[in-house]
Coordinates of C-alpha atoms and ligand atoms in Angstrom, one line a residue:
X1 CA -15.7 -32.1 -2.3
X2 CA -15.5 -33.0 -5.9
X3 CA -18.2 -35.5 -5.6
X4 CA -20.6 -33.4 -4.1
X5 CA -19.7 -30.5 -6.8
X6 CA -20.1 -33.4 -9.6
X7 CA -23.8 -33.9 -8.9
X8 CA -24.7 -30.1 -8.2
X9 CA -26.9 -29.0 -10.2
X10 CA -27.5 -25.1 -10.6
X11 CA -29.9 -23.8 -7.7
X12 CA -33.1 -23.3 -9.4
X13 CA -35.9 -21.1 -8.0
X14 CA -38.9 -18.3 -8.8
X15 CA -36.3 -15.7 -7.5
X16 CA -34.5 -16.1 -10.6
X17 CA -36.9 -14.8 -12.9
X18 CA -35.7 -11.6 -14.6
X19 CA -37.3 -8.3 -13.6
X20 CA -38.4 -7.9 -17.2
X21 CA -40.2 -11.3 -16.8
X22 CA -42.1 -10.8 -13.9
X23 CA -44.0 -7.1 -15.2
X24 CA -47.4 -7.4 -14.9
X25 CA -49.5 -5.2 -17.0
X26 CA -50.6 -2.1 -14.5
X27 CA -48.6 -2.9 -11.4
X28 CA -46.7 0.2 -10.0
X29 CA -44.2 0.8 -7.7
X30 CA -45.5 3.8 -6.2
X31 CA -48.9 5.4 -5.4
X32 CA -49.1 9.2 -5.9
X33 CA -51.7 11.2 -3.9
X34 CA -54.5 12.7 -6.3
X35 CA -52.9 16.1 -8.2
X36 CA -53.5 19.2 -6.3
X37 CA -52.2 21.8 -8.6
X38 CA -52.4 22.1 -13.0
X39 CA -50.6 19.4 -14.1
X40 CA -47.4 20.4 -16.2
X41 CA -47.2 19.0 -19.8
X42 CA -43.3 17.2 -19.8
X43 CA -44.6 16.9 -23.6
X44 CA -43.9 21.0 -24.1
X45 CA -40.6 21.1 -21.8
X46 CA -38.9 18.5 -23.3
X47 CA -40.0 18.3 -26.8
X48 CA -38.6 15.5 -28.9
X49 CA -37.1 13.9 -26.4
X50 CA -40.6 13.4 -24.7
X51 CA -41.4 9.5 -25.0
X52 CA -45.3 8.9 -24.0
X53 CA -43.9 5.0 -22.8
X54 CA -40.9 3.0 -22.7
X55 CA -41.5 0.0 -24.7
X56 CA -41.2 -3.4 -22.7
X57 CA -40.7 -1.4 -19.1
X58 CA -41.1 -3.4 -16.5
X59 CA -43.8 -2.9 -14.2
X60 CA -43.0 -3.9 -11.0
X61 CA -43.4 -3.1 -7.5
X62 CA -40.7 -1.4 -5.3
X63 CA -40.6 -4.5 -3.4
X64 CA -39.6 -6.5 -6.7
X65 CA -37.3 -3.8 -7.9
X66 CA -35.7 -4.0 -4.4
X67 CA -35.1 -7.8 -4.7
X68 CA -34.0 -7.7 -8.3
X69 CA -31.0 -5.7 -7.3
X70 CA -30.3 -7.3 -4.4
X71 CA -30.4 -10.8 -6.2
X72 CA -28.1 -9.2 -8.6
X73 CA -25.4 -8.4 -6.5
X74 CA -24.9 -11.7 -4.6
X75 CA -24.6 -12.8 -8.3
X76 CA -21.0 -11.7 -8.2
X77 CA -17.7 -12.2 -6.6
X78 CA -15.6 -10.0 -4.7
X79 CA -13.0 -9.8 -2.0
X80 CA -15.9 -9.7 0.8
X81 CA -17.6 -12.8 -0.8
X82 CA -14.1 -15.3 -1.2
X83 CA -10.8 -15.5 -1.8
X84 CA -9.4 -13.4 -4.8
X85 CA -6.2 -15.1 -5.7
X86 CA -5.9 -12.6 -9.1
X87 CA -2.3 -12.6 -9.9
X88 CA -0.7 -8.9 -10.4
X89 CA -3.6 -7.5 -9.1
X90 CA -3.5 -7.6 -5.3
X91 CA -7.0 -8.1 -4.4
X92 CA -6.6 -7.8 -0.9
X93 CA -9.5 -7.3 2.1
X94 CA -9.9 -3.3 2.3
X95 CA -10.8 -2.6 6.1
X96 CA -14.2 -1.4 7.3
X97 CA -12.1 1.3 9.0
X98 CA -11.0 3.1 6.0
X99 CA -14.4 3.5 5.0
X100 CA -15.4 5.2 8.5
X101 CA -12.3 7.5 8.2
X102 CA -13.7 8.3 4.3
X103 CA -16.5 9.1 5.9
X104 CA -16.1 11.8 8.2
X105 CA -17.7 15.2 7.4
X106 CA -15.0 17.1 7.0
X107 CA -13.1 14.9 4.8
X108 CA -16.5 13.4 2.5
X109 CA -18.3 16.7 1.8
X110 CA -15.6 19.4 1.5
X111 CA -15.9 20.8 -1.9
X112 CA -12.7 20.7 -4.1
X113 CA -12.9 24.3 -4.7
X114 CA -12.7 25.4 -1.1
X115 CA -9.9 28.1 -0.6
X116 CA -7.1 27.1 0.3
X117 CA -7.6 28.3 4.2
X118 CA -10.9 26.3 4.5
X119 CA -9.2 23.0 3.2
X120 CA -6.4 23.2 5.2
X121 CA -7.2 19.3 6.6
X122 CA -7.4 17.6 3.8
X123 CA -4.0 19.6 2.4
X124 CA -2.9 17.8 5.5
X125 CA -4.3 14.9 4.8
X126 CA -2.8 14.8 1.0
X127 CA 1.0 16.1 2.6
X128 CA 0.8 13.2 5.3
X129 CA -0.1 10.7 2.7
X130 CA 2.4 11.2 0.4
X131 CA 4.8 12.0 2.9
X132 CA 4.3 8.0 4.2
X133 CA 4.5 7.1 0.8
X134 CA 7.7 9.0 0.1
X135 CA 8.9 7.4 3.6
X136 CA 7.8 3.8 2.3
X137 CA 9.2 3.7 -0.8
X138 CA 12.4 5.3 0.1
X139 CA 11.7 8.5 -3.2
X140 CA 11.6 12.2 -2.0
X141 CA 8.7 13.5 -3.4
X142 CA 5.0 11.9 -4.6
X143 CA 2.2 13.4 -6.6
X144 CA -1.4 11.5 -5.8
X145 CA -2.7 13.2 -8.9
X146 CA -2.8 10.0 -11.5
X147 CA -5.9 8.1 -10.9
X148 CA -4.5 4.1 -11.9
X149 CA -1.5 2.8 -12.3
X150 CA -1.2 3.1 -15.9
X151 CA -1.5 6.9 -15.6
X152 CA 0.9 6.9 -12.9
X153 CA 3.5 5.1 -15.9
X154 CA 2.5 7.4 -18.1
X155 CA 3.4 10.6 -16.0
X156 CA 6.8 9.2 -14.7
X157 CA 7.6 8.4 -18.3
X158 CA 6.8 12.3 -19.2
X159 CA 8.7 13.1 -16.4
X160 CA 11.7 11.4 -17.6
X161 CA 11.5 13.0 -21.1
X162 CA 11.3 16.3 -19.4
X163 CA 14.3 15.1 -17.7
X164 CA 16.6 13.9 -20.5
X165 CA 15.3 16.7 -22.6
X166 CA 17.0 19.6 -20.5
X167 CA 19.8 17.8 -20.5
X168 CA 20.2 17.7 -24.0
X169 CA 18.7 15.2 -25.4
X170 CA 15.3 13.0 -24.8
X171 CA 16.7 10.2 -26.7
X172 CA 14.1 7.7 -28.4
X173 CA 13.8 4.3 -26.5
X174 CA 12.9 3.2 -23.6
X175 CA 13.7 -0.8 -22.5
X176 CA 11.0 -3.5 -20.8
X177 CA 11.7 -7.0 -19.9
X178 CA 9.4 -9.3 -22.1
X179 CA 7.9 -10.0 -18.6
X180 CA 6.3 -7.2 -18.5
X181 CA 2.7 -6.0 -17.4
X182 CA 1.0 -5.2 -20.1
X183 CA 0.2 -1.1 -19.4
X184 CA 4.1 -0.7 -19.9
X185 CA 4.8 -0.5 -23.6
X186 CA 1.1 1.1 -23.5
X187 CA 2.6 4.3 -21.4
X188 CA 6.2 4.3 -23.3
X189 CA 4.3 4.7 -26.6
X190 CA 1.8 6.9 -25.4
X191 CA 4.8 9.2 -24.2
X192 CA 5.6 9.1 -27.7
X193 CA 9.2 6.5 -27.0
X194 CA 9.6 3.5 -28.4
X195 CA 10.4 -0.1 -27.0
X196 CA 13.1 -2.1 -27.0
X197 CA 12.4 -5.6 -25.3
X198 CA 14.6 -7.6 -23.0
X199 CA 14.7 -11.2 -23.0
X200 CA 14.9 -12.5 -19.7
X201 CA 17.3 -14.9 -18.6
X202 CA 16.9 -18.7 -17.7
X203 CA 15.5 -17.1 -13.8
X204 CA 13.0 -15.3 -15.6
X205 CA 14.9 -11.8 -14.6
X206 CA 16.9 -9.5 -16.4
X207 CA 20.3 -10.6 -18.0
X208 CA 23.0 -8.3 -17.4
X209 CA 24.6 -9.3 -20.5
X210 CA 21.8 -8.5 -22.6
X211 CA 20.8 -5.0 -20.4
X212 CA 24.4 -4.1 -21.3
X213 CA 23.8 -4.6 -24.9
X214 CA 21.1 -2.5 -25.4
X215 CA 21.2 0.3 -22.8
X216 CA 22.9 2.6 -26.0
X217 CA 22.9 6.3 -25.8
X218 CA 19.7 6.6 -27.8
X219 CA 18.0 4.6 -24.8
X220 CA 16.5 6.9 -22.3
X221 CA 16.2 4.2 -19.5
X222 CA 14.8 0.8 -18.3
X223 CA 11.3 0.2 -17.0
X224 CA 10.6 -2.6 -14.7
X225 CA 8.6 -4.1 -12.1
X226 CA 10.2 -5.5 -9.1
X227 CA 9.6 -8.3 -7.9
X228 CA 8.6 -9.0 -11.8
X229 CA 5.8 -10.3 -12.7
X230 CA 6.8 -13.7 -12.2
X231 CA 6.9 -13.1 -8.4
X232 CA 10.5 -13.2 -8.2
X233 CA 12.9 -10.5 -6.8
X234 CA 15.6 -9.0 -9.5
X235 CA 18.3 -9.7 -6.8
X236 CA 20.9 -8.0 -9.4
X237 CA 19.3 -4.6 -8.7
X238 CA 22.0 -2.4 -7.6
X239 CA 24.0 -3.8 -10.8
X240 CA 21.2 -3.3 -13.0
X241 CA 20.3 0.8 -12.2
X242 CA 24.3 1.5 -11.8
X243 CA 24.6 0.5 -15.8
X244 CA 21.3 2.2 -16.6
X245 CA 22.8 5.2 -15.2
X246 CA 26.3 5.0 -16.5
X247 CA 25.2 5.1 -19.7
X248 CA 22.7 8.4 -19.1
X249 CA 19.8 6.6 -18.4
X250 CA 16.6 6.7 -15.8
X251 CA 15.1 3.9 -14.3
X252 CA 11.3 3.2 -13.7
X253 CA 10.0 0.8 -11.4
X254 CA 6.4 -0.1 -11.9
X255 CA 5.8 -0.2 -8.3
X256 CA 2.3 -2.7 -8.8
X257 CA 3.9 -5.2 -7.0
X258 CA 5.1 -3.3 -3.7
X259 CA 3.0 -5.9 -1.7
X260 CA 6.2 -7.3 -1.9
X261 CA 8.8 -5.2 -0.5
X262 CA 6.8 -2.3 2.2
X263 CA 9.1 -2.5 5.3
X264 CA 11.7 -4.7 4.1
X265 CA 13.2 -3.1 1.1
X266 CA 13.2 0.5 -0.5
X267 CA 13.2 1.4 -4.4
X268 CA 14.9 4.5 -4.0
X269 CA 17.7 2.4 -2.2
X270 CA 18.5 0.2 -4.6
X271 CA 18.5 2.3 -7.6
X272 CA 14.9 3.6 -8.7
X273 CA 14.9 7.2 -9.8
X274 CA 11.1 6.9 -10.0
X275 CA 8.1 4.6 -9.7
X276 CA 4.2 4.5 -9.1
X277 CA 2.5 3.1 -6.5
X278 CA -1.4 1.0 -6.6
X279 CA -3.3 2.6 -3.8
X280 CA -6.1 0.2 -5.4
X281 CA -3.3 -2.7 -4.5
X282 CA -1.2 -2.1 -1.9
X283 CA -2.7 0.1 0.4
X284 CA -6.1 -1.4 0.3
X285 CA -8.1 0.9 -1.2
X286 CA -11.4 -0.5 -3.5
X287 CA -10.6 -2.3 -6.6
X288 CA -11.9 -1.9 -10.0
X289 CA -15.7 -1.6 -10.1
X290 CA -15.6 -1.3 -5.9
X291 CA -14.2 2.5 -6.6
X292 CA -12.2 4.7 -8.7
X293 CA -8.5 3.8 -8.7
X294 CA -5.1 5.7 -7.3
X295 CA -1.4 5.5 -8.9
X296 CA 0.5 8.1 -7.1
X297 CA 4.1 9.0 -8.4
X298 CA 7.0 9.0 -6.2
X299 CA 10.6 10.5 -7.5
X300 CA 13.8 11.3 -6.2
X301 CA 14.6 14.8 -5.8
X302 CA 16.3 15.7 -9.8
X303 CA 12.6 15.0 -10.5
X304 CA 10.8 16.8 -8.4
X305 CA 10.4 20.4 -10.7
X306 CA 8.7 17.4 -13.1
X307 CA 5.7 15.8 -10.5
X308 CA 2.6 17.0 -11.9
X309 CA 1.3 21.0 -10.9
X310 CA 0.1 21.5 -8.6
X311 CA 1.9 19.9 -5.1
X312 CA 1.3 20.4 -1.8
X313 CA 3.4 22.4 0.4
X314 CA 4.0 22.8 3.9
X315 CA 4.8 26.3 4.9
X316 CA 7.2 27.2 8.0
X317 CA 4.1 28.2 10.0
X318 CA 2.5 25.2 9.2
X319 CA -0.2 25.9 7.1
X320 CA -0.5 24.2 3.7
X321 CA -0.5 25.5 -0.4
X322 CA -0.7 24.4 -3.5
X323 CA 2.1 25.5 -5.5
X324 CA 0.8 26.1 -8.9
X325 CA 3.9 27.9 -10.1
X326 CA 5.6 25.0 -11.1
X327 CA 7.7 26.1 -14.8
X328 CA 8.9 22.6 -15.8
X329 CA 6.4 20.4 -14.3
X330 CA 4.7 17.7 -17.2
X331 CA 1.7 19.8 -16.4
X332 CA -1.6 18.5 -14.5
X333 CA -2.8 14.5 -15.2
X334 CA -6.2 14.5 -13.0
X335 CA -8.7 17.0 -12.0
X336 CA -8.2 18.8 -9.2
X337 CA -5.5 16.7 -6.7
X338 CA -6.4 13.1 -7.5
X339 CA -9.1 10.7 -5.9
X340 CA -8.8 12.4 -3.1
X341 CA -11.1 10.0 -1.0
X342 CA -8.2 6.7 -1.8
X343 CA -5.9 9.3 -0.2
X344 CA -7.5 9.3 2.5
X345 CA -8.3 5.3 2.7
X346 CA -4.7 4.9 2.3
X347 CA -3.8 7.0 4.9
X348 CA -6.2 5.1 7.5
X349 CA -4.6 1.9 6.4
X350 CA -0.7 3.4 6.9
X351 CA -1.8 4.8 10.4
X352 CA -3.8 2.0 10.9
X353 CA -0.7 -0.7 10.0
X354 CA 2.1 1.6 11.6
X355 CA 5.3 0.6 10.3
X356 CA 5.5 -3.2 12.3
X357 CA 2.2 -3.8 10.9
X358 CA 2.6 -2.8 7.4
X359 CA 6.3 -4.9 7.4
X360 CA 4.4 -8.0 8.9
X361 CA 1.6 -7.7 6.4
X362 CA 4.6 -8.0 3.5
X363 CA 5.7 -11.2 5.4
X364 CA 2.2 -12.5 5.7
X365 CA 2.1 -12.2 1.6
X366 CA 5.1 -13.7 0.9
X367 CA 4.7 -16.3 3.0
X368 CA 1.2 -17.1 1.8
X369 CA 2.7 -17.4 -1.6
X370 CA 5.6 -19.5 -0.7
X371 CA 3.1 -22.2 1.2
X372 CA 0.6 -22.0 -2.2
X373 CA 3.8 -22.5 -4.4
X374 CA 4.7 -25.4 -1.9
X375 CA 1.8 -27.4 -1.6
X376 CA 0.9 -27.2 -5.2
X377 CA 4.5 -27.8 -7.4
X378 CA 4.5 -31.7 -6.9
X379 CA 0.8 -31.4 -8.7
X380 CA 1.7 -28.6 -11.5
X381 CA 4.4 -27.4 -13.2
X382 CA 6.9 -24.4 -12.0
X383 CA 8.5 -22.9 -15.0
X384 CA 11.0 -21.2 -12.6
X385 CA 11.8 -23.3 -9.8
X386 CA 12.9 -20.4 -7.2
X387 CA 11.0 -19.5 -3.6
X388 CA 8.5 -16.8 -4.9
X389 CA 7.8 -13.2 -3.4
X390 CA 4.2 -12.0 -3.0
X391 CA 3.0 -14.5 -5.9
X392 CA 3.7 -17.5 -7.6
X393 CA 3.5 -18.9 -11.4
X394 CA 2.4 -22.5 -12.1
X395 CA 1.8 -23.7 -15.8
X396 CA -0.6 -26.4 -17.2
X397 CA 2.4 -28.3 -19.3
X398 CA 1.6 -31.1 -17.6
X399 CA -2.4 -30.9 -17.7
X400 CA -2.2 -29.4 -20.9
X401 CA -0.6 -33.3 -22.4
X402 CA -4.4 -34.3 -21.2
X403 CA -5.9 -31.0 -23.4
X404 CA -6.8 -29.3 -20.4
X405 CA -5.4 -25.8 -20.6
X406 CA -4.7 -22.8 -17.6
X407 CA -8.5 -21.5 -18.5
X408 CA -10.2 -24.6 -18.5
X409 CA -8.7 -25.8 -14.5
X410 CA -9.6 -21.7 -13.8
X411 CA -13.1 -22.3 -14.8
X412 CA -13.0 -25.7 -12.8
X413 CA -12.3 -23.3 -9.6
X414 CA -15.5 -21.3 -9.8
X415 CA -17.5 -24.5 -9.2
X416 CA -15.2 -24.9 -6.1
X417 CA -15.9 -21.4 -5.1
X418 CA -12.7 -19.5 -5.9
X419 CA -12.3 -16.9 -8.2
X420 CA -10.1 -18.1 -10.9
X421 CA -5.9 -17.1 -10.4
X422 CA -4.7 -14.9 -13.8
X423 CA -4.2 -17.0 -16.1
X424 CA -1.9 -16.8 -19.4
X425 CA -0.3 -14.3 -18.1
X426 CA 2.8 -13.6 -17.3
X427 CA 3.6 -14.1 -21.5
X428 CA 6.7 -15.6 -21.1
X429 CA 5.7 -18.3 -19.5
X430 CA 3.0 -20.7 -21.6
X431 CA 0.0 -21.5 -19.8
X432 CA 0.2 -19.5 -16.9
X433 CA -1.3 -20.0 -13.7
X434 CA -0.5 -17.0 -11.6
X435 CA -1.3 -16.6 -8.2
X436 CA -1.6 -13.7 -5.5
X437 CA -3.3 -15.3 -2.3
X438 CA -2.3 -11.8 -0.4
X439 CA -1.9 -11.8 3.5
X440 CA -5.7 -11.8 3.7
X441 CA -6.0 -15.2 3.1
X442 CA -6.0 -17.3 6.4
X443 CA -4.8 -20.6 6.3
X444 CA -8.1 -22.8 6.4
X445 CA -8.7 -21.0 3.6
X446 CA -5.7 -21.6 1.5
X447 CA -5.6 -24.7 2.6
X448 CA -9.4 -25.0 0.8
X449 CA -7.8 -23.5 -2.1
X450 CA -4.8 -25.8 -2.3
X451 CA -7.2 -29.3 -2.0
X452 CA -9.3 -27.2 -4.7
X453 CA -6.5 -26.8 -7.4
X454 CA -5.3 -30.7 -6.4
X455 CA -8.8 -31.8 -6.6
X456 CA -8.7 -30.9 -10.2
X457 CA -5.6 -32.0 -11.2
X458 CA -6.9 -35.8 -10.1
X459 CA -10.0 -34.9 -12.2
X460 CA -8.4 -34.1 -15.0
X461 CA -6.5 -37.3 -15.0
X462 CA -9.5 -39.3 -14.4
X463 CA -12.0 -37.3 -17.3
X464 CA -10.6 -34.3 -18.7
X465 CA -13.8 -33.6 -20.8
X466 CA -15.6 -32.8 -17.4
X467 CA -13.2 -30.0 -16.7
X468 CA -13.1 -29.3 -20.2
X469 CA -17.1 -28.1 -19.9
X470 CA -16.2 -26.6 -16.4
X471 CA -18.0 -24.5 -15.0
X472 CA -20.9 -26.9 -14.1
X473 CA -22.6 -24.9 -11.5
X474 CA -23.0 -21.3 -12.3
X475 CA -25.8 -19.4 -14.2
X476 CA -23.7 -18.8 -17.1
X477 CA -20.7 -21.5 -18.3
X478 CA -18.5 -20.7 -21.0
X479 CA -19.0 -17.2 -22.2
X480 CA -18.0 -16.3 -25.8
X481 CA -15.2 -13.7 -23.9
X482 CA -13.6 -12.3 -27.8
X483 CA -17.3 -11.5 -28.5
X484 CA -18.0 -10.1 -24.7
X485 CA -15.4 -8.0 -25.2
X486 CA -15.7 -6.6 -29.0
X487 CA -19.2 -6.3 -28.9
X488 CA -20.6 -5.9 -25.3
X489 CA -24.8 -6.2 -25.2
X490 CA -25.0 -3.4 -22.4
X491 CA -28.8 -2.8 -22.2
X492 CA -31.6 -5.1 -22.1
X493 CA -33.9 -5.2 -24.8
X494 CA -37.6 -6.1 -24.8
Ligands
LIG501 C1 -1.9 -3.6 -12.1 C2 -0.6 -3.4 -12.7 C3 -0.4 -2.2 -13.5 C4 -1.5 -1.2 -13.9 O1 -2.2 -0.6 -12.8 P1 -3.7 -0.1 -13.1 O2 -4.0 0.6 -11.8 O3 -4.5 -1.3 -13.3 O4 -3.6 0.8 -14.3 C5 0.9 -2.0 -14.0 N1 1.9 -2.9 -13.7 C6 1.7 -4.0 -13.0 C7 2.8 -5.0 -12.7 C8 0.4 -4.3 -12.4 O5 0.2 -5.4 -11.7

């Protein structure tokens, strides 16, 4: 494989040629019968804003315009073109079936402001989803309403003040492992706390010792993600919420990583008072540009008069309401009730799954992980040398004595085909290579992956400046990504 990838040479042909550079002066890309009525002047109705031409606007035919776009978009990479191996992010297939349950009249085209008695399916549809979300994670109560995950954080963290507040006091800190996913100190300061970080102990979890030390009266509770983001389950759970609460305290769980645990272990059961779930991770709903995201909330029942207004309620007859008389709830987060659309995705994948099916999907992620972690730790480094959950972290210490960091060897991967793992990420562990193959991959494929990553570690042995200038075979190699990001060129210009 590397061979052949050594001499590639980027794909070269006439199809390549921007839109903008194929215009030819007068072409058009549609033909208007003659004008049978007075023409209107566009000049008078829209005034200033009237522009006699566009300067530099393509003309093209439809035809062109058609394969411009379509060129475009096999230009990228998503979960239906490879494997996605994105660490923390769960980029896993999302079945054609939730798209044809989306889809169905009655669900796609009924207007949010329908009365309540001519919604009364998709109120079921909303109760039934977060009634299997309540059931998975083990909590008593969910809201859909927060669109991502973030926003899910940054209502359960509201929630808690609203908590803590009628009992007395809100206090003024909240506590995150230095592990932690970025959004997490985002939310807490948002929700006006502040943070207190936790070093994490020699197995890369959360040190009692430490935990005991700072969860002070002034702390109003410990956020964390479980299995962390180092892929590996805090087995000292039940220790760690029973001191949290002791001492007046809630506990969050960033539920990103549930991949993890569905059918095999329960939040609320091991000490969660609250947590968020990734409908965009999870339960298979589109990811980032694919579609509009979904963190739902789930609490146990002391936090229910919080969830967001309105909830969903099933009446004795059977019927459904929104209950908008709601006194201490942290108010509404999202128009309307959510993305109502990934509730419904999410459902078809629950229903789909049933409870055996959702359980052996866990197994099928954890497993994938463990055979990745496996196959590759005689090759790269493992910072913490434990069996893994749903992903696994590698570092570059040993590539890195060569100069070749966790970014270069990701950039190497495109040329192989493979979106790049996360890299640098988690913090605490320098040079990260973090990777999330999901249940979706098969094994062929992994096992692709696998010679992939090896491939390059031989390379980089042999000539690290080749990897250094990797990637070799796409349109673009290295990108200026500081500069992409601070100052983004979003439009074309002539
Ligand atoms: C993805 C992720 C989040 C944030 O979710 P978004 O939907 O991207 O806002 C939070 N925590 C962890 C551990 C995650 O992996």
């Amino acid at each position: 494989m590397k061979n052949r990838i050594r001499t590639a040479r980027p794909h070269v042909n006439r199809n390549e040629a921007l839109i903008f550079e194929r215009s030819t002066p007068g072409k058009r890309g549609v033909d208007l019968p003659p004008l049978d009525v007075p023409p209107a002047s566009p000049r008078e109705a829209l005034g200033d804003s009237y522009r006699e031409a566009i300067e530099g606007f393509p003309e093209v035919s439809e035809l062109e315009v058609v394969r411009h776009f379509t060129r475009l978009s096999t230009w990228n990479y998503g979960v239906d073109t490879g494997l996605y191996p994105l660490g923390s992010c769960t980029m896993k297939y999302n079945p054609r079936v939730n798209e044809a349950v989306a889809r169905l009249e009655g669900l796609a085209s009924d207007h949010p402001y329908a009365p309540e008695p001519l919604a009364q399916g998709c109120l079921e549809v909303l109760h039934e989803t977060a009634r299997c979300l309540a059931e998975i994670s083990g909590m008593d109560a969910v809201s859909l309403q927060p669109a991502a995950g973030a926003q899910g954080e940054l209502t359960g963290i509201l929630m808690m003040r609203a908590c803590l507040a009628e009992r007395g006091n809100p206090r003024q800190y909240i506590l995150i492992p230095d592990s932690a996913h970025g959004t997490n100190p985002a939310s807490v300061t948002i929700s006006g706390y502040q943070i207190r970080n936790l070093k994490s102990n020699e197995r890369g979890c959360i040190d009692l010792a430490e935990l005991s030390r700072a969860m002070t009266g002034e702390v109003a509770g410990l956020m964390l993600t479980n299995p962390n983001t180092l892929g590996i389950f805090e087995t000292q759970m039940r220790e760690i919420s029973d001191l949290v609460h002791a001492r007046g305290g809630l506990v969050y769980m960033d539920g990103a990583n549930m991949n993890a645990l569905i059918g095999v272990a329960r939040p609320a059961d091991f000490g969660a008072d609250l947590m968020h779930l990734n409908l965009h991770k999870t339960f298979t709903t589109p990811h980032g540009g694919g579609g509009p995201g979904s963190g739902p909330v789930a609490v146990k029942t002391f936090l229910e008069p919080y969830l967001p207004s309105p909830t969903i309620e099933k009446l004795s007859d059977g019927s459904f309401r929104l209950n908008h008389d709601r006194p201490k709830s942290v108010g509404r987060v999202r128009a309307f009730y959510g993305n109502f659309g990934m509730a419904v995705r999410a459902l078809a994948y629950i229903l789909a799954n049933g409870a055996e099916g959702l359980r052996q999907t866990t197994e099928d992620a954890v497993l994938n992980a463990n055979y990745v972690l496996a196959r590759l730790r005689d090759v790269y480094d493992v910072p913490y040398d434990q069996p893994c959950l749903h992903e696994c972290v590698l570092s570059d210490r040993r590539q890195a004595a060569r100069g070749v960091r966790t970014g270069d060897i990701a950039k190497r991967l495109i040329d192989y085909g493979f979106h790049p793992y996360t890299t640098s990420f988690p913090l605490i562990v320098h040079g990260a290579m973090m990777i999330e193959p999901t249940e979706s991959a098969s094994q062929d494929e992994l096992d692709e992956f696998i010679e992939a990553l090896r491939s390059i570690a031989e390379e980089i042995e042999e000539d690290p400046g080749f990897v250094l200038k990797a990637p070799h075979t796409t349109r673009v190699a290295r990108l200026d990504e500081v500069g992409a990001a601070r100052k983004p060129i979003l439009r074309w210009k002539p």
